[in-house]
Amino acid sequence: MIPMMNSQLTITSLMKHAEQINGAVEVVSVTADNPRHRYTYRDAFARVRQLANALSAIGLEQGDTVATFAWNDYRHLEIYYAVSCSGMVCHTINPRLFPEQIEYIVNHGRDKWIFVDLTMVPLLESLHHVMPEVKGFVVMTDQAHMPDTSLPNAHCYEALIAEHTAEFEWPDLDENTPSALCYTSGTTGNPKGVMYTHRSTLLHCYASIAPDVFGLSVTDVALPIVPMFHVNGWGLVYSAPMTGAKLVMPGPKMGCGETLCTLINEEKITVSAGVPTVWLALLDYLKKSGSTIESLNRLTVGGAACPFVIYDDFRTKYGVDVQQGWGMTEMNPLGTFNGNAPETVSALPADQYDKMRLKQGRPVFGVEMKIVDADNKALPWDGISAGAVKVRGPWIINEYYNYDGQTLDDDGWFETGDVACIDEYGYMQITDRVKDVIKSGGEWISSIELENCAVNHPKVAEAAVVGMPHPTWSERPLLLVILQEGESLTREEMLGWFEGKVAKWWIPEECLFVDTLPHTATGKLSKKDIRAQYADFSWPS
Ligand code: ADP
């Protein structure tokens, strides 16, 4: 007999709590058919029950997978809850993936029905013929905006749910029931599916709202700018209703600095989260328009390293504390967080404090972490030794969905693919990806550090560094640079820029000026493509 109740950690329990306790709190969205839709959590969850009835009516059953091609808005929120709480799997798909990746993951995920935003109907019209298992499509709009579409068996979202009542008996689910599916963008090989469970989602949610993480409260107004197709929008669509924070969603306007600024000021946003690109877009708009963002007191940067300009400009010019999160699809995504600092760190001189705040942060409780060398030997946390980052914990992947290969190492740890050092205070700093680190003469050179150094040159717009085979050193760094428009630089000037800024033996062996660099569908530099493109490169003698 277990001495305490073994209540199941389900999203259904979160939803019921949110409806009862935080029912009057507002949810505000921008959608393709409405510039500002607003209702309450209570309204939302009533519609979630109508949708759950509709899901059964169109023949969906527990265990089925339902896909979404959608931005952050209230209808997407309703689908999240109706699908997962019905015991089905909500498969969120990144519309920016390449068509062949979309085809692969819809079929591999065995998606039965697809919910699609108005703006993405043309994308699916061009792809539905390669999705033989999909039985029908629901366009996320009302009758007035329903397009004339060539999608087979297409329904209008509002018409579909209008046919059903808001009475629904939720099934009792085991906490390990799969709830959502998200594929990694697959920089090597096919995309791999990460299946979240009700339990992993809830535990991640508890961890993320802690004061030293998002610190989410009933007094907050949250604006998740990270897409809901990217690791469940970092969980904010669960943690906001759980805490009673008002939720504001920017729909298709995610990258628009003006919309973000308007939403922040009109809805009194206090906290937000997104990748560096959206913060650069907002900073640019603020600078050009002279606007301010008084209500915003903190924001989280994640998905990629936080550039100094984001950290510094928001803090000094707009009074916003910039916090950083590190994680990945396989981690739900939270791994480390850099927010409030312990006294040992906050008492450091300003320049050292800033350096600490730009690191990826400390592991949150629930994430066990180690860094290892090439022989899988744990390295010291001295802030210098860099090794492969391995993690384990209750919201970390155990097994990729329907996958033949091995997901964990022989000791049950997940290897993240990142290389980092960890300092005495527990702050982790990413120095590279395992596959991108440059192995020169038995030592590791960080390609990311060299790229950061290069882009700090005022004439450089973008830079990439890859390790290329070298007869003496095994690999040496090759620097590729795109210059700012109208600027010019010589090879010697560019390479000279590194002197005194990095160790002498780190300085790139050669520099090439290029017009473009290849990127992945999620906007990251594609080192794999760069290496392929320069396969015939040879070092100057
Ligand atoms: P994918 O692996 O498909 O590109 P993810 O969103 O899962 O997509 O990306 C996770 C990776 O992004 C991490 O392994 C890490 O390399 C990088 N990343 C995430 N957050 C940060 C951060 N704060 N700083 C540096 N890199 C980050």
PDB file of N, CA and C and ligand atoms in Angstrom, residues 184-186 230-231 301-306 324-330 360 416 418 430 433 522 524, ligand 1:
ATOM      1  N   THR A 184      12.221  16.471 -34.169  1.00  0.00           N
ATOM      2  CA  THR A 184      13.403  17.335 -34.262  1.00  0.00           C
ATOM      3  C   THR A 184      13.592  17.649 -35.743  1.00  0.00           C
ATOM      4  N   SER A 185      14.272  18.758 -36.013  1.00  0.00           N
ATOM      5  CA  SER A 185      14.339  19.175 -37.416  1.00  0.00           C
ATOM      6  C   SER A 185      15.269  18.274 -38.235  1.00  0.00           C
ATOM      7  N   GLY A 186      16.033  17.412 -37.564  1.00  0.00           N
ATOM      8  CA  GLY A 186      16.810  16.419 -38.301  1.00  0.00           C
ATOM      9  C   GLY A 186      17.940  16.994 -39.115  1.00  0.00           C
ATOM     10  N   HIS A 230       6.898  24.338 -31.666  1.00  0.00           N
ATOM     11  CA  HIS A 230       8.288  24.139 -31.258  1.00  0.00           C
ATOM     12  C   HIS A 230       8.304  23.746 -29.773  1.00  0.00           C
ATOM     13  N   VAL A 231       8.390  22.449 -29.530  1.00  0.00           N
ATOM     14  CA  VAL A 231       8.413  21.913 -28.147  1.00  0.00           C
ATOM     15  C   VAL A 231       7.303  22.521 -27.282  1.00  0.00           C
ATOM     16  N   VAL A 301      15.210  34.247 -23.433  1.00  0.00           N
ATOM     17  CA  VAL A 301      15.781  33.939 -24.738  1.00  0.00           C
ATOM     18  C   VAL A 301      16.188  32.473 -24.702  1.00  0.00           C
ATOM     19  N   GLY A 302      15.860  31.723 -25.737  1.00  0.00           N
ATOM     20  CA  GLY A 302      16.269  30.318 -25.780  1.00  0.00           C
ATOM     21  C   GLY A 302      16.331  29.831 -27.212  1.00  0.00           C
ATOM     22  N   GLY A 303      16.729  28.581 -27.381  1.00  0.00           N
ATOM     23  CA  GLY A 303      16.812  27.989 -28.718  1.00  0.00           C
ATOM     24  C   GLY A 303      18.150  28.225 -29.378  1.00  0.00           C
ATOM     25  N   ALA A 304      18.814  29.309 -28.998  1.00  0.00           N
ATOM     26  CA  ALA A 304      20.153  29.636 -29.490  1.00  0.00           C
ATOM     27  C   ALA A 304      20.757  30.583 -28.455  1.00  0.00           C
ATOM     28  N   ALA A 305      22.062  30.744 -28.508  1.00  0.00           N
ATOM     29  CA  ALA A 305      22.737  31.586 -27.516  1.00  0.00           C
ATOM     30  C   ALA A 305      22.200  33.015 -27.573  1.00  0.00           C
ATOM     31  N   CYS A 306      22.210  33.686 -26.424  1.00  0.00           N
ATOM     32  CA  CYS A 306      21.707  35.062 -26.352  1.00  0.00           C
ATOM     33  C   CYS A 306      22.829  36.038 -26.716  1.00  0.00           C
ATOM     34  N   GLN A 324      17.941  33.531 -19.769  1.00  0.00           N
ATOM     35  CA  GLN A 324      18.212  32.596 -20.854  1.00  0.00           C
ATOM     36  C   GLN A 324      17.857  31.172 -20.443  1.00  0.00           C
ATOM     37  N   GLY A 325      17.313  30.433 -21.393  1.00  0.00           N
ATOM     38  CA  GLY A 325      17.023  29.020 -21.152  1.00  0.00           C
ATOM     39  C   GLY A 325      17.726  28.180 -22.194  1.00  0.00           C
ATOM     40  N   TRP A 326      18.184  27.021 -21.780  1.00  0.00           N
ATOM     41  CA  TRP A 326      18.757  26.061 -22.730  1.00  0.00           C
ATOM     42  C   TRP A 326      17.982  24.761 -22.624  1.00  0.00           C
ATOM     43  N   GLY A 327      17.742  24.148 -23.759  1.00  0.00           N
ATOM     44  CA  GLY A 327      17.072  22.863 -23.746  1.00  0.00           C
ATOM     45  C   GLY A 327      16.923  22.382 -25.163  1.00  0.00           C
ATOM     46  N   MET A 328      16.086  21.385 -25.342  1.00  0.00           N
ATOM     47  CA  MET A 328      15.893  20.852 -26.681  1.00  0.00           C
ATOM     48  C   MET A 328      14.613  20.030 -26.750  1.00  0.00           C
ATOM     49  N   THR A 329      14.209  19.712 -27.984  1.00  0.00           N
ATOM     50  CA  THR A 329      12.979  18.964 -28.206  1.00  0.00           C
ATOM     51  C   THR A 329      12.935  17.715 -27.313  1.00  0.00           C
ATOM     52  N   GLU A 330      14.074  17.049 -27.198  1.00  0.00           N
ATOM     53  CA  GLU A 330      14.136  15.792 -26.422  1.00  0.00           C
ATOM     54  C   GLU A 330      14.001  16.038 -24.925  1.00  0.00           C
ATOM     55  N   GLN A 360      24.437  29.706 -20.409  1.00  0.00           N
ATOM     56  CA  GLN A 360      23.123  29.089 -20.604  1.00  0.00           C
ATOM     57  C   GLN A 360      22.396  28.818 -19.286  1.00  0.00           C
ATOM     58  N   THR A 416      23.093  14.921 -25.408  1.00  0.00           N
ATOM     59  CA  THR A 416      22.363  16.030 -26.034  1.00  0.00           C
ATOM     60  C   THR A 416      22.929  16.454 -27.381  1.00  0.00           C
ATOM     61  N   ASP A 418      25.349  18.531 -27.494  1.00  0.00           N
ATOM     62  CA  ASP A 418      26.004  19.812 -27.214  1.00  0.00           C
ATOM     63  C   ASP A 418      27.308  19.585 -26.462  1.00  0.00           C
ATOM     64  N   ILE A 430      27.477  26.614 -23.259  1.00  0.00           N
ATOM     65  CA  ILE A 430      27.604  25.815 -24.486  1.00  0.00           C
ATOM     66  C   ILE A 430      28.791  26.349 -25.278  1.00  0.00           C
ATOM     67  N   ARG A 433      28.432  22.264 -30.828  1.00  0.00           N
ATOM     68  CA  ARG A 433      27.711  21.009 -31.010  1.00  0.00           C
ATOM     69  C   ARG A 433      28.785  19.939 -31.181  1.00  0.00           C
ATOM     70  N   THR A 522      14.888  25.583 -39.608  1.00  0.00           N
ATOM     71  CA  THR A 522      14.595  26.374 -38.408  1.00  0.00           C
ATOM     72  C   THR A 522      15.519  27.589 -38.308  1.00  0.00           C
ATOM     73  N   LYS A 524      18.843  27.804 -38.443  1.00  0.00           N
ATOM     74  CA  LYS A 524      20.201  27.687 -37.907  1.00  0.00           C
ATOM     75  C   LYS A 524      21.176  27.437 -39.066  1.00  0.00           C
TER      76      LYS A 524
HETATM   77  P1  ADP B   1      16.952  20.997 -33.329  1.00  0.00           P
HETATM   78  O1  ADP B   1      17.868  20.158 -32.473  1.00  0.00           O
HETATM   79  O2  ADP B   1      15.982  20.238 -34.133  1.00  0.00           O
HETATM   80  O3  ADP B   1      17.653  22.112 -34.046  1.00  0.00           O
HETATM   81  P2  ADP B   1      15.934  22.063 -30.877  1.00  0.00           P
HETATM   82  O4  ADP B   1      15.026  23.182 -30.703  1.00  0.00           O
HETATM   83  O5  ADP B   1      15.649  20.827 -30.147  1.00  0.00           O
HETATM   84  O6  ADP B   1      15.948  21.784 -32.384  1.00  0.00           O
HETATM   85  O7  ADP B   1      17.393  22.589 -30.647  1.00  0.00           O
HETATM   86  C1  ADP B   1      18.101  22.268 -29.513  1.00  0.00           C
HETATM   87  C2  ADP B   1      19.480  22.789 -29.644  1.00  0.00           C
HETATM   88  O8  ADP B   1      19.485  24.217 -29.751  1.00  0.00           O
HETATM   89  C3  ADP B   1      20.322  22.505 -28.413  1.00  0.00           C
HETATM   90  O9  ADP B   1      20.847  21.211 -28.416  1.00  0.00           O
HETATM   91  C4  ADP B   1      21.387  23.584 -28.522  1.00  0.00           C
HETATM   92  O10 ADP B   1      22.397  23.210 -29.424  1.00  0.00           O
HETATM   93  C5  ADP B   1      20.620  24.753 -29.106  1.00  0.00           C
HETATM   94  N1  ADP B   1      20.204  25.660 -28.019  1.00  0.00           N
HETATM   95  C6  ADP B   1      19.031  25.702 -27.367  1.00  0.00           C
HETATM   96  N2  ADP B   1      19.024  26.682 -26.449  1.00  0.00           N
HETATM   97  C7  ADP B   1      20.241  27.267 -26.493  1.00  0.00           C
HETATM   98  C8  ADP B   1      20.873  28.338 -25.781  1.00  0.00           C
HETATM   99  N3  ADP B   1      20.251  29.035 -24.828  1.00  0.00           N
HETATM  100  N4  ADP B   1      22.145  28.639 -26.113  1.00  0.00           N
HETATM  101  C9  ADP B   1      22.806  27.957 -27.072  1.00  0.00           C
HETATM  102  N5  ADP B   1      22.267  26.957 -27.778  1.00  0.00           N
HETATM  103  C10 ADP B   1      21.006  26.606 -27.504  1.00  0.00           C
END
